[in-house]
PDB file of C-alpha atoms in Angstrom:
ATOM      1  CA  MET A   1      35.138 -81.351 153.208  1.00  0.00           C
ATOM      2  CA  ALA A   2      32.646 -80.896 156.030  1.00  0.00           C
ATOM      3  CA  THR A   3      34.512 -83.440 158.105  1.00  0.00           C
ATOM      4  CA  GLU A   4      37.845 -81.768 157.478  1.00  0.00           C
ATOM      5  CA  SER A   5      36.313 -78.351 158.243  1.00  0.00           C
ATOM      6  CA  SER A   6      34.782 -79.622 161.478  1.00  0.00           C
ATOM      7  CA  GLY A   7      38.044 -81.215 162.455  1.00  0.00           C
ATOM      8  CA  GLY A   8      39.879 -77.985 161.808  1.00  0.00           C
ATOM      9  CA  MET A   9      37.412 -76.013 163.901  1.00  0.00           C
ATOM     10  CA  LEU A  10      37.680 -78.464 166.791  1.00  0.00           C
ATOM     11  CA  ALA A  11      41.458 -78.369 166.621  1.00  0.00           C
ATOM     12  CA  ALA A  12      41.387 -74.573 166.674  1.00  0.00           C
ATOM     13  CA  VAL A  13      39.090 -74.532 169.724  1.00  0.00           C
ATOM     14  CA  SER A  14      41.290 -77.120 171.417  1.00  0.00           C
ATOM     15  CA  ASP A  15      44.393 -75.020 170.765  1.00  0.00           C
ATOM     16  CA  GLU A  16      42.671 -71.897 172.130  1.00  0.00           C
ATOM     17  CA  LEU A  17      41.737 -73.712 175.333  1.00  0.00           C
ATOM     18  CA  ALA A  18      45.299 -74.987 175.722  1.00  0.00           C
ATOM     19  CA  ALA A  19      46.556 -71.424 175.221  1.00  0.00           C
ATOM     20  CA  ALA A  20      44.118 -70.195 177.898  1.00  0.00           C
ATOM     21  CA  VAL A  21      45.477 -72.782 180.334  1.00  0.00           C
ATOM     22  CA  GLU A  22      49.046 -71.748 179.556  1.00  0.00           C
ATOM     23  CA  SER A  23      48.233 -68.072 180.016  1.00  0.00           C
ATOM     24  CA  GLY A  24      46.201 -68.506 183.204  1.00  0.00           C
ATOM     25  CA  SER A  25      48.710 -70.867 184.792  1.00  0.00           C
ATOM     26  CA  ARG A  26      51.546 -68.335 184.680  1.00  0.00           C
ATOM     27  CA  SER A  27      50.259 -66.721 187.868  1.00  0.00           C
ATOM     28  CA  ILE A  28      49.379 -69.795 189.914  1.00  0.00           C
ATOM     29  CA  VAL A  29      51.417 -71.293 192.738  1.00  0.00           C
ATOM     30  CA  ALA A  30      51.206 -74.368 194.907  1.00  0.00           C
ATOM     31  CA  VAL A  31      50.341 -73.496 198.508  1.00  0.00           C
ATOM     32  CA  TYR A  32      51.805 -75.641 201.279  1.00  0.00           C
ATOM     33  CA  GLY A  33      49.715 -74.943 204.358  1.00  0.00           C
ATOM     34  CA  ARG A  34      48.454 -78.397 205.292  1.00  0.00           C
ATOM     35  CA  ARG A  35      49.727 -81.923 205.661  1.00  0.00           C
ATOM     36  CA  ARG A  36      47.866 -83.307 202.690  1.00  0.00           C
ATOM     37  CA  ILE A  37      48.437 -82.447 199.061  1.00  0.00           C
ATOM     38  CA  PRO A  38      49.235 -78.797 198.332  1.00  0.00           C
ATOM     39  CA  ALA A  39      46.444 -76.444 197.406  1.00  0.00           C
ATOM     40  CA  THR A  40      46.488 -73.766 194.738  1.00  0.00           C
ATOM     41  CA  GLY A  41      46.942 -70.018 195.011  1.00  0.00           C
ATOM     42  CA  ILE A  42      47.172 -67.182 192.548  1.00  0.00           C
ATOM     43  CA  VAL A  43      49.366 -64.084 192.545  1.00  0.00           C
ATOM     44  CA  TRP A  44      46.720 -61.357 192.764  1.00  0.00           C
ATOM     45  CA  LYS A  45      49.091 -58.406 192.893  1.00  0.00           C
ATOM     46  CA  ASP A  46      52.776 -57.871 193.546  1.00  0.00           C
ATOM     47  CA  GLY A  47      53.724 -59.749 196.717  1.00  0.00           C
ATOM     48  CA  ILE A  48      50.159 -60.968 197.361  1.00  0.00           C
ATOM     49  CA  VAL A  49      48.820 -64.485 196.859  1.00  0.00           C
ATOM     50  CA  VAL A  50      45.135 -65.317 197.206  1.00  0.00           C
ATOM     51  CA  THR A  51      44.068 -68.836 198.149  1.00  0.00           C
ATOM     52  CA  ALA A  52      41.218 -70.620 199.929  1.00  0.00           C
ATOM     53  CA  ASP A  53      40.978 -70.181 203.684  1.00  0.00           C
ATOM     54  CA  HIS A  54      40.135 -73.815 204.411  1.00  0.00           C
ATOM     55  CA  VAL A  55      43.402 -75.083 202.885  1.00  0.00           C
ATOM     56  CA  LEU A  56      45.454 -73.300 205.558  1.00  0.00           C
ATOM     57  CA  GLU A  57      45.567 -75.681 208.488  1.00  0.00           C
ATOM     58  CA  ARG A  58      48.331 -73.664 210.130  1.00  0.00           C
ATOM     59  CA  GLU A  59      49.380 -70.020 210.226  1.00  0.00           C
ATOM     60  CA  GLU A  60      53.135 -70.583 210.384  1.00  0.00           C
ATOM     61  CA  ASP A  61      55.631 -72.360 208.144  1.00  0.00           C
ATOM     62  CA  ILE A  62      53.528 -71.707 205.051  1.00  0.00           C
ATOM     63  CA  THR A  63      55.311 -71.744 201.714  1.00  0.00           C
ATOM     64  CA  VAL A  64      54.347 -71.329 198.082  1.00  0.00           C
ATOM     65  CA  SER A  65      56.061 -72.582 194.967  1.00  0.00           C
ATOM     66  CA  ALA A  66      55.761 -71.736 191.299  1.00  0.00           C
ATOM     67  CA  SER A  67      58.186 -74.376 190.131  1.00  0.00           C
ATOM     68  CA  GLY A  68      57.690 -77.307 192.424  1.00  0.00           C
ATOM     69  CA  GLU A  69      61.242 -76.937 193.700  1.00  0.00           C
ATOM     70  CA  ASP A  70      62.026 -73.439 194.998  1.00  0.00           C
ATOM     71  CA  LYS A  71      59.686 -72.605 197.869  1.00  0.00           C
ATOM     72  CA  ILE A  72      58.970 -69.061 199.009  1.00  0.00           C
ATOM     73  CA  ALA A  73      58.087 -68.284 202.618  1.00  0.00           C
ATOM     74  CA  ALA A  74      54.614 -66.787 203.071  1.00  0.00           C
ATOM     75  CA  THR A  75      52.872 -65.063 205.963  1.00  0.00           C
ATOM     76  CA  VAL A  76      49.134 -64.756 206.495  1.00  0.00           C
ATOM     77  CA  GLY A  77      47.906 -61.269 205.656  1.00  0.00           C
ATOM     78  CA  GLY A  78      44.286 -61.963 206.527  1.00  0.00           C
ATOM     79  CA  ARG A  79      41.624 -64.665 206.486  1.00  0.00           C
ATOM     80  CA  ASP A  80      37.879 -64.723 205.944  1.00  0.00           C
ATOM     81  CA  PRO A  81      36.304 -68.128 206.621  1.00  0.00           C
ATOM     82  CA  GLY A  82      32.889 -66.826 205.552  1.00  0.00           C
ATOM     83  CA  SER A  83      33.997 -66.339 201.951  1.00  0.00           C
ATOM     84  CA  ASP A  84      36.700 -69.039 202.145  1.00  0.00           C
ATOM     85  CA  LEU A  85      39.377 -66.559 201.086  1.00  0.00           C
ATOM     86  CA  ALA A  86      42.817 -65.958 202.543  1.00  0.00           C
ATOM     87  CA  VAL A  87      45.627 -63.582 201.641  1.00  0.00           C
ATOM     88  CA  LEU A  88      49.300 -64.530 201.846  1.00  0.00           C
ATOM     89  CA  LYS A  89      52.193 -62.085 201.709  1.00  0.00           C
ATOM     90  CA  ILE A  90      55.375 -63.190 199.975  1.00  0.00           C
ATOM     91  CA  THR A  91      58.750 -61.674 199.208  1.00  0.00           C
ATOM     92  CA  GLY A  92      61.280 -62.575 196.583  1.00  0.00           C
ATOM     93  CA  ALA A  93      60.888 -63.885 193.066  1.00  0.00           C
ATOM     94  CA  ALA A  94      57.342 -64.828 192.155  1.00  0.00           C
ATOM     95  CA  PRO A  95      55.216 -65.088 189.011  1.00  0.00           C
ATOM     96  CA  ALA A  96      53.603 -61.978 187.558  1.00  0.00           C
ATOM     97  CA  ALA A  97      50.169 -60.990 188.847  1.00  0.00           C
ATOM     98  CA  ALA A  98      47.121 -62.507 187.185  1.00  0.00           C
ATOM     99  CA  THR A  99      45.091 -60.726 184.534  1.00  0.00           C
ATOM    100  CA  LEU A 100      41.490 -60.261 185.662  1.00  0.00           C
ATOM    101  CA  ALA A 101      38.540 -60.401 183.281  1.00  0.00           C
ATOM    102  CA  PRO A 102      36.439 -57.218 183.117  1.00  0.00           C
ATOM    103  CA  GLY A 103      33.442 -57.194 185.435  1.00  0.00           C
ATOM    104  CA  GLY A 104      30.252 -58.356 183.754  1.00  0.00           C
ATOM    105  CA  SER A 105      32.069 -60.128 180.932  1.00  0.00           C
ATOM    106  CA  LEU A 106      30.996 -63.610 182.032  1.00  0.00           C
ATOM    107  CA  LYS A 107      27.677 -65.076 180.879  1.00  0.00           C
ATOM    108  CA  VAL A 108      25.813 -68.312 181.493  1.00  0.00           C
ATOM    109  CA  GLY A 109      26.914 -70.752 178.809  1.00  0.00           C
ATOM    110  CA  ASN A 110      30.456 -69.369 178.438  1.00  0.00           C
ATOM    111  CA  PHE A 111      33.341 -71.838 178.422  1.00  0.00           C
ATOM    112  CA  VAL A 112      35.566 -71.690 181.514  1.00  0.00           C
ATOM    113  CA  LEU A 113      38.492 -73.664 182.928  1.00  0.00           C
ATOM    114  CA  ALA A 114      39.469 -74.422 186.516  1.00  0.00           C
ATOM    115  CA  LEU A 115      43.217 -74.539 187.083  1.00  0.00           C
ATOM    116  CA  GLY A 116      45.168 -76.302 189.800  1.00  0.00           C
ATOM    117  CA  ALA A 117      48.829 -76.299 190.711  1.00  0.00           C
ATOM    118  CA  GLY A 118      49.027 -80.076 190.737  1.00  0.00           C
ATOM    119  CA  ALA A 119      51.934 -81.466 192.693  1.00  0.00           C
ATOM    120  CA  GLY A 120      54.068 -78.358 192.606  1.00  0.00           C
ATOM    121  CA  GLY A 121      52.796 -75.428 190.566  1.00  0.00           C
ATOM    122  CA  GLY A 122      54.092 -73.793 187.441  1.00  0.00           C
ATOM    123  CA  PRO A 123      52.917 -74.120 183.847  1.00  0.00           C
ATOM    124  CA  SER A 124      54.588 -77.497 183.382  1.00  0.00           C
ATOM    125  CA  ARG A 125      52.694 -78.973 186.334  1.00  0.00           C
ATOM    126  CA  VAL A 126      49.304 -77.326 185.917  1.00  0.00           C
ATOM    127  CA  THR A 127      46.129 -79.393 185.914  1.00  0.00           C
ATOM    128  CA  ALA A 128      42.877 -78.234 184.389  1.00  0.00           C
ATOM    129  CA  SER A 129      39.213 -79.081 183.999  1.00  0.00           C
ATOM    130  CA  PHE A 130      36.821 -77.694 181.415  1.00  0.00           C
ATOM    131  CA  GLY A 131      33.131 -76.836 181.405  1.00  0.00           C
ATOM    132  CA  VAL A 132      30.509 -74.151 180.953  1.00  0.00           C
ATOM    133  CA  VAL A 133      29.070 -71.551 183.309  1.00  0.00           C
ATOM    134  CA  SER A 134      25.781 -73.021 184.507  1.00  0.00           C
ATOM    135  CA  ALA A 135      24.693 -70.220 186.885  1.00  0.00           C
ATOM    136  CA  LEU A 136      25.612 -66.718 187.990  1.00  0.00           C
ATOM    137  CA  GLY A 137      24.180 -66.004 191.420  1.00  0.00           C
ATOM    138  CA  ALA A 138      23.459 -62.884 193.412  1.00  0.00           C
ATOM    139  CA  THR A 139      24.183 -62.243 197.110  1.00  0.00           C
ATOM    140  CA  TRP A 140      24.007 -65.478 199.103  1.00  0.00           C
ATOM    141  CA  ARG A 141      24.863 -66.937 202.485  1.00  0.00           C
ATOM    142  CA  THR A 142      27.620 -69.518 202.231  1.00  0.00           C
ATOM    143  CA  ALA A 143      27.835 -72.855 204.009  1.00  0.00           C
ATOM    144  CA  ARG A 144      30.706 -71.333 206.041  1.00  0.00           C
ATOM    145  CA  GLY A 145      28.476 -68.595 207.463  1.00  0.00           C
ATOM    146  CA  GLY A 146      29.471 -65.613 205.329  1.00  0.00           C
ATOM    147  CA  VAL A 147      27.488 -63.423 202.982  1.00  0.00           C
ATOM    148  CA  VAL A 148      29.095 -63.130 199.549  1.00  0.00           C
ATOM    149  CA  GLU A 149      28.062 -60.743 196.797  1.00  0.00           C
ATOM    150  CA  GLY A 150      27.599 -63.315 194.066  1.00  0.00           C
ATOM    151  CA  TYR A 151      28.924 -66.677 192.909  1.00  0.00           C
ATOM    152  CA  ILE A 152      29.785 -68.576 189.749  1.00  0.00           C
ATOM    153  CA  ARG A 153      28.706 -72.164 189.295  1.00  0.00           C
ATOM    154  CA  ALA A 154      30.424 -74.021 186.491  1.00  0.00           C
ATOM    155  CA  ASP A 155      29.724 -77.466 185.122  1.00  0.00           C
ATOM    156  CA  LEU A 156      33.206 -78.849 185.748  1.00  0.00           C
ATOM    157  CA  PRO A 157      34.973 -80.925 188.413  1.00  0.00           C
ATOM    158  CA  LEU A 158      37.196 -79.394 191.083  1.00  0.00           C
ATOM    159  CA  TYR A 159      39.877 -81.999 191.637  1.00  0.00           C
ATOM    160  CA  PRO A 160      41.786 -82.325 194.944  1.00  0.00           C
ATOM    161  CA  GLY A 161      44.072 -79.317 195.322  1.00  0.00           C
ATOM    162  CA  PHE A 162      42.011 -77.036 193.052  1.00  0.00           C
ATOM    163  CA  SER A 163      40.562 -74.928 195.889  1.00  0.00           C
ATOM    164  CA  GLY A 164      42.129 -71.471 195.944  1.00  0.00           C
ATOM    165  CA  GLY A 165      42.973 -71.674 192.256  1.00  0.00           C
ATOM    166  CA  PRO A 166      41.505 -69.600 189.451  1.00  0.00           C
ATOM    167  CA  LEU A 167      38.506 -70.068 187.235  1.00  0.00           C
ATOM    168  CA  VAL A 168      39.577 -68.557 183.905  1.00  0.00           C
ATOM    169  CA  ASP A 169      37.870 -67.632 180.667  1.00  0.00           C
ATOM    170  CA  THR A 170      38.968 -68.721 177.203  1.00  0.00           C
ATOM    171  CA  GLN A 171      41.575 -65.951 177.162  1.00  0.00           C
ATOM    172  CA  GLY A 172      43.153 -67.135 180.409  1.00  0.00           C
ATOM    173  CA  ARG A 173      41.792 -64.177 182.395  1.00  0.00           C
ATOM    174  CA  VAL A 174      40.685 -64.816 185.961  1.00  0.00           C
ATOM    175  CA  VAL A 175      36.916 -64.648 186.484  1.00  0.00           C
ATOM    176  CA  GLY A 176      36.848 -66.132 189.980  1.00  0.00           C
ATOM    177  CA  ILE A 177      38.520 -68.155 192.737  1.00  0.00           C
ATOM    178  CA  ASN A 178      37.405 -71.756 193.193  1.00  0.00           C
ATOM    179  CA  SER A 179      36.250 -73.291 196.479  1.00  0.00           C
ATOM    180  CA  SER A 180      35.020 -76.782 197.280  1.00  0.00           C
ATOM    181  CA  GLN A 181      33.763 -75.708 200.716  1.00  0.00           C
ATOM    182  CA  LEU A 182      31.351 -72.810 200.174  1.00  0.00           C
ATOM    183  CA  ALA A 183      28.399 -74.733 198.736  1.00  0.00           C
ATOM    184  CA  ARG A 184      27.547 -78.099 200.200  1.00  0.00           C
ATOM    185  CA  GLY A 185      28.150 -80.882 197.728  1.00  0.00           C
ATOM    186  CA  GLN A 186      29.492 -78.828 194.822  1.00  0.00           C
ATOM    187  CA  GLY A 187      32.212 -76.398 193.924  1.00  0.00           C
ATOM    188  CA  VAL A 188      31.640 -72.727 193.217  1.00  0.00           C
ATOM    189  CA  ALA A 189      33.815 -69.733 192.441  1.00  0.00           C
ATOM    190  CA  ILE A 190      33.818 -66.309 194.071  1.00  0.00           C
ATOM    191  CA  PRO A 191      33.729 -63.635 191.324  1.00  0.00           C
ATOM    192  CA  ALA A 192      36.971 -61.739 190.771  1.00  0.00           C
ATOM    193  CA  ASN A 193      35.499 -58.334 191.662  1.00  0.00           C
ATOM    194  CA  THR A 194      34.272 -59.685 195.003  1.00  0.00           C
ATOM    195  CA  VAL A 195      37.684 -61.257 195.615  1.00  0.00           C
ATOM    196  CA  SER A 196      39.390 -57.914 194.968  1.00  0.00           C
ATOM    197  CA  THR A 197      37.136 -56.154 197.484  1.00  0.00           C
ATOM    198  CA  THR A 198      37.776 -58.861 200.078  1.00  0.00           C
ATOM    199  CA  VAL A 199      41.544 -58.798 199.468  1.00  0.00           C
ATOM    200  CA  ASP A 200      41.670 -55.034 200.038  1.00  0.00           C
ATOM    201  CA  MET A 201      39.711 -55.415 203.278  1.00  0.00           C
ATOM    202  CA  LEU A 202      41.886 -58.269 204.524  1.00  0.00           C
ATOM    203  CA  LEU A 203      45.074 -56.359 203.790  1.00  0.00           C
ATOM    204  CA  SER A 204      43.847 -53.246 205.593  1.00  0.00           C
ATOM    205  CA  GLN A 205      42.066 -54.900 208.538  1.00  0.00           C
ATOM    206  CA  GLY A 206      43.164 -58.547 208.616  1.00  0.00           C
ATOM    207  CA  ARG A 207      39.527 -59.662 208.572  1.00  0.00           C
ATOM    208  CA  VAL A 208      36.157 -58.933 207.013  1.00  0.00           C
ATOM    209  CA  ARG A 209      33.896 -57.107 209.425  1.00  0.00           C
ATOM    210  CA  ARG A 210      30.343 -58.439 209.595  1.00  0.00           C
ATOM    211  CA  GLY A 211      27.566 -56.987 211.676  1.00  0.00           C
ATOM    212  CA  TYR A 212      25.317 -58.738 214.129  1.00  0.00           C
ATOM    213  CA  LEU A 213      22.176 -57.793 216.041  1.00  0.00           C
ATOM    214  CA  GLY A 214      21.824 -60.713 218.435  1.00  0.00           C
ATOM    215  CA  VAL A 215      18.428 -62.086 217.441  1.00  0.00           C
ATOM    216  CA  THR A 216      16.963 -65.412 216.478  1.00  0.00           C
ATOM    217  CA  SER A 217      14.358 -65.155 213.771  1.00  0.00           C
ATOM    218  CA  GLN A 218      12.297 -66.831 211.096  1.00  0.00           C
ATOM    219  CA  PRO A 219      10.331 -65.626 208.071  1.00  0.00           C
ATOM    220  CA  VAL A 220       6.627 -64.967 208.612  1.00  0.00           C
ATOM    221  CA  ARG A 221       3.935 -64.189 206.047  1.00  0.00           C
ATOM    222  CA  LEU A 222       2.481 -60.707 206.231  1.00  0.00           C
ATOM    223  CA  PRO A 223      -1.325 -60.566 206.000  1.00  0.00           C
ATOM    224  CA  SER A 224      -2.570 -58.646 202.972  1.00  0.00           C
ATOM    225  CA  GLU A 225      -4.298 -56.085 205.193  1.00  0.00           C
ATOM    226  CA  LEU A 226      -0.984 -55.256 206.880  1.00  0.00           C
ATOM    227  CA  GLN A 227       0.733 -54.974 203.516  1.00  0.00           C
ATOM    228  CA  SER A 228      -1.936 -52.533 202.345  1.00  0.00           C
ATOM    229  CA  LYS A 229      -2.022 -50.586 205.621  1.00  0.00           C
ATOM    230  CA  HIS A 230       1.721 -49.915 205.610  1.00  0.00           C
ATOM    231  CA  GLY A 231       2.340 -49.817 201.859  1.00  0.00           C
ATOM    232  CA  LEU A 232       4.514 -52.938 201.856  1.00  0.00           C
ATOM    233  CA  LYS A 233       5.198 -54.829 198.633  1.00  0.00           C
ATOM    234  CA  GLN A 234       6.925 -57.771 200.328  1.00  0.00           C
ATOM    235  CA  GLU A 235       4.953 -60.878 201.245  1.00  0.00           C
ATOM    236  CA  THR A 236       7.103 -61.863 204.231  1.00  0.00           C
ATOM    237  CA  GLY A 237       9.005 -60.216 207.046  1.00  0.00           C
ATOM    238  CA  LEU A 238      11.384 -61.520 209.698  1.00  0.00           C
ATOM    239  CA  LEU A 239       9.752 -62.502 212.992  1.00  0.00           C
ATOM    240  CA  VAL A 240      11.998 -61.977 216.023  1.00  0.00           C
ATOM    241  CA  LEU A 241      11.851 -65.142 218.145  1.00  0.00           C
ATOM    242  CA  GLY A 242      14.457 -64.121 220.703  1.00  0.00           C
ATOM    243  CA  VAL A 243      16.736 -61.235 221.668  1.00  0.00           C
ATOM    244  CA  GLU A 244      20.104 -61.782 223.363  1.00  0.00           C
ATOM    245  CA  SER A 245      20.634 -59.961 226.632  1.00  0.00           C
ATOM    246  CA  GLY A 246      22.884 -56.917 226.181  1.00  0.00           C
ATOM    247  CA  SER A 247      22.874 -57.301 222.396  1.00  0.00           C
ATOM    248  CA  PRO A 248      22.639 -54.452 219.876  1.00  0.00           C
ATOM    249  CA  ALA A 249      19.058 -55.542 219.219  1.00  0.00           C
ATOM    250  CA  GLU A 250      18.088 -55.195 222.893  1.00  0.00           C
ATOM    251  CA  LYS A 251      19.885 -51.853 223.224  1.00  0.00           C
ATOM    252  CA  GLY A 252      18.066 -50.593 220.130  1.00  0.00           C
ATOM    253  CA  GLY A 253      14.636 -51.481 221.481  1.00  0.00           C
ATOM    254  CA  LEU A 254      13.905 -54.577 219.399  1.00  0.00           C
ATOM    255  CA  TYR A 255      11.490 -56.991 221.124  1.00  0.00           C
ATOM    256  CA  MET A 256      10.530 -60.597 220.735  1.00  0.00           C
ATOM    257  CA  GLY A 257       7.472 -60.678 218.493  1.00  0.00           C
ATOM    258  CA  ASP A 258       8.538 -57.722 216.365  1.00  0.00           C
ATOM    259  CA  VAL A 259       8.581 -58.290 212.611  1.00  0.00           C
ATOM    260  CA  ILE A 260      11.536 -56.667 210.855  1.00  0.00           C
ATOM    261  CA  VAL A 261      10.579 -55.404 207.396  1.00  0.00           C
ATOM    262  CA  THR A 262      13.502 -53.120 206.508  1.00  0.00           C
ATOM    263  CA  LEU A 263      17.023 -52.445 207.738  1.00  0.00           C
ATOM    264  CA  SER A 264      19.146 -49.640 206.356  1.00  0.00           C
ATOM    265  CA  GLY A 265      16.521 -49.153 203.662  1.00  0.00           C
ATOM    266  CA  GLN A 266      16.788 -52.757 202.458  1.00  0.00           C
ATOM    267  CA  THR A 267      13.784 -55.072 202.391  1.00  0.00           C
ATOM    268  CA  ILE A 268      14.079 -57.850 204.965  1.00  0.00           C
ATOM    269  CA  ALA A 269      12.020 -60.874 203.956  1.00  0.00           C
ATOM    270  CA  ASP A 270      14.161 -63.712 205.337  1.00  0.00           C
ATOM    271  CA  PRO A 271      17.351 -64.356 207.381  1.00  0.00           C
ATOM    272  CA  GLN A 272      19.512 -64.134 204.239  1.00  0.00           C
ATOM    273  CA  ASP A 273      18.284 -60.585 203.639  1.00  0.00           C
ATOM    274  CA  LEU A 274      19.191 -59.679 207.210  1.00  0.00           C
ATOM    275  CA  GLN A 275      22.684 -61.105 206.892  1.00  0.00           C
ATOM    276  CA  ALA A 276      23.195 -59.305 203.592  1.00  0.00           C
ATOM    277  CA  ALA A 277      22.149 -56.005 205.218  1.00  0.00           C
ATOM    278  CA  LEU A 278      24.597 -56.502 208.087  1.00  0.00           C
ATOM    279  CA  GLY A 279      27.665 -55.700 206.030  1.00  0.00           C
ATOM    280  CA  PRO A 280      30.879 -54.038 207.226  1.00  0.00           C
ATOM    281  CA  ASN A 281      29.520 -50.546 206.527  1.00  0.00           C
ATOM    282  CA  VAL A 282      26.853 -50.781 209.269  1.00  0.00           C
ATOM    283  CA  VAL A 283      29.093 -52.043 212.108  1.00  0.00           C
ATOM    284  CA  GLY A 284      29.040 -49.442 214.862  1.00  0.00           C
ATOM    285  CA  GLN A 285      26.756 -47.158 212.860  1.00  0.00           C
ATOM    286  CA  ALA A 286      23.240 -46.047 213.819  1.00  0.00           C
ATOM    287  CA  THR A 287      21.105 -47.868 211.271  1.00  0.00           C
ATOM    288  CA  PRO A 288      17.394 -47.214 210.638  1.00  0.00           C
ATOM    289  CA  ALA A 289      15.034 -50.164 210.901  1.00  0.00           C
ATOM    290  CA  VAL A 290      11.302 -50.521 210.369  1.00  0.00           C
ATOM    291  CA  VAL A 291       9.413 -53.159 212.327  1.00  0.00           C
ATOM    292  CA  LEU A 292       5.789 -54.129 212.765  1.00  0.00           C
ATOM    293  CA  ARG A 293       4.762 -54.356 216.409  1.00  0.00           C
ATOM    294  CA  ALA A 294       1.239 -55.567 217.165  1.00  0.00           C
ATOM    295  CA  GLY A 295       0.292 -54.481 213.658  1.00  0.00           C
ATOM    296  CA  ASP A 296       1.686 -50.965 214.022  1.00  0.00           C
ATOM    297  CA  ARG A 297       4.692 -49.550 212.214  1.00  0.00           C
ATOM    298  CA  LYS A 298       7.675 -48.647 214.432  1.00  0.00           C
ATOM    299  CA  GLU A 299      10.883 -46.944 213.372  1.00  0.00           C
ATOM    300  CA  LEU A 300      13.988 -47.894 215.347  1.00  0.00           C
ATOM    301  CA  SER A 301      17.651 -46.952 215.287  1.00  0.00           C
ATOM    302  CA  LEU A 302      19.855 -50.039 215.693  1.00  0.00           C
ATOM    303  CA  THR A 303      23.639 -50.006 216.019  1.00  0.00           C
ATOM    304  CA  PRO A 304      24.940 -53.409 214.860  1.00  0.00           C
ATOM    305  CA  GLY A 305      27.966 -54.837 216.633  1.00  0.00           C
ATOM    306  CA  GLU A 306      30.743 -56.841 215.007  1.00  0.00           C
ATOM    307  CA  ARG A 307      30.305 -60.582 214.696  1.00  0.00           C
ATOM    308  CA  SER A 308      33.164 -62.344 216.466  1.00  0.00           C
TER     309      SER A 308
END
């Protein structure tokens, strides 16, 4: 009886996973934007397909297909190499938009599936891999130079052509977009809420604005006496090693040897903190900064430029 019961439970789980693949695959398409095998994209909203930026080796003659036969012309609506996301605009018949999982619904240990369009897209041609969520990360700097507000690492393989496709939960709802290029040596997924924010920005501006100051820097340990003197809880700050001529940093009065401890009210303990603070909202805006100069506290107003 136990064996039969176990077998029935396994069969039920297997059927649920197959149903999740069927549900999630209804919104995926094959993306033809390179000479090699097609990549995967997903219909994010009416007329909009999201895919991975690195799979677009050209900006013209891009097509997508949900059936493997009928191809739909697509134009680039915006690209962000830093997050490895790209938006394509399409017209004509296309699958319905994907269903997104509610924010915060994913937990470490949950089952997830990565879906790919295979050779031509559509439910009959979908490929899938299965695993568990092994990590949910916070803001991080990607291998492609962007700062992304979170990531999903799943214990599953991303086969060739899977980049740009969805990571789905056991109900077939999209929890993220897969990329084989953002983390060196392993695949990760950008969470769906971050993708939505990026898509809106790409559609309105064609790019994701990221700030820059024009400094080279490295973390430096703050002596305990300095921490006590200035009421700092952080153990490290960011030592300015160089300042570019004519840069926002130079114009704002930042000098080589200064130690940045906050920017826009955010603690700056390492270069990743600085990049995270230089988001699109600070570009062109007077931004308060606190630095330590020869042991003294200095308050500056810096106006970050836009990273080209």
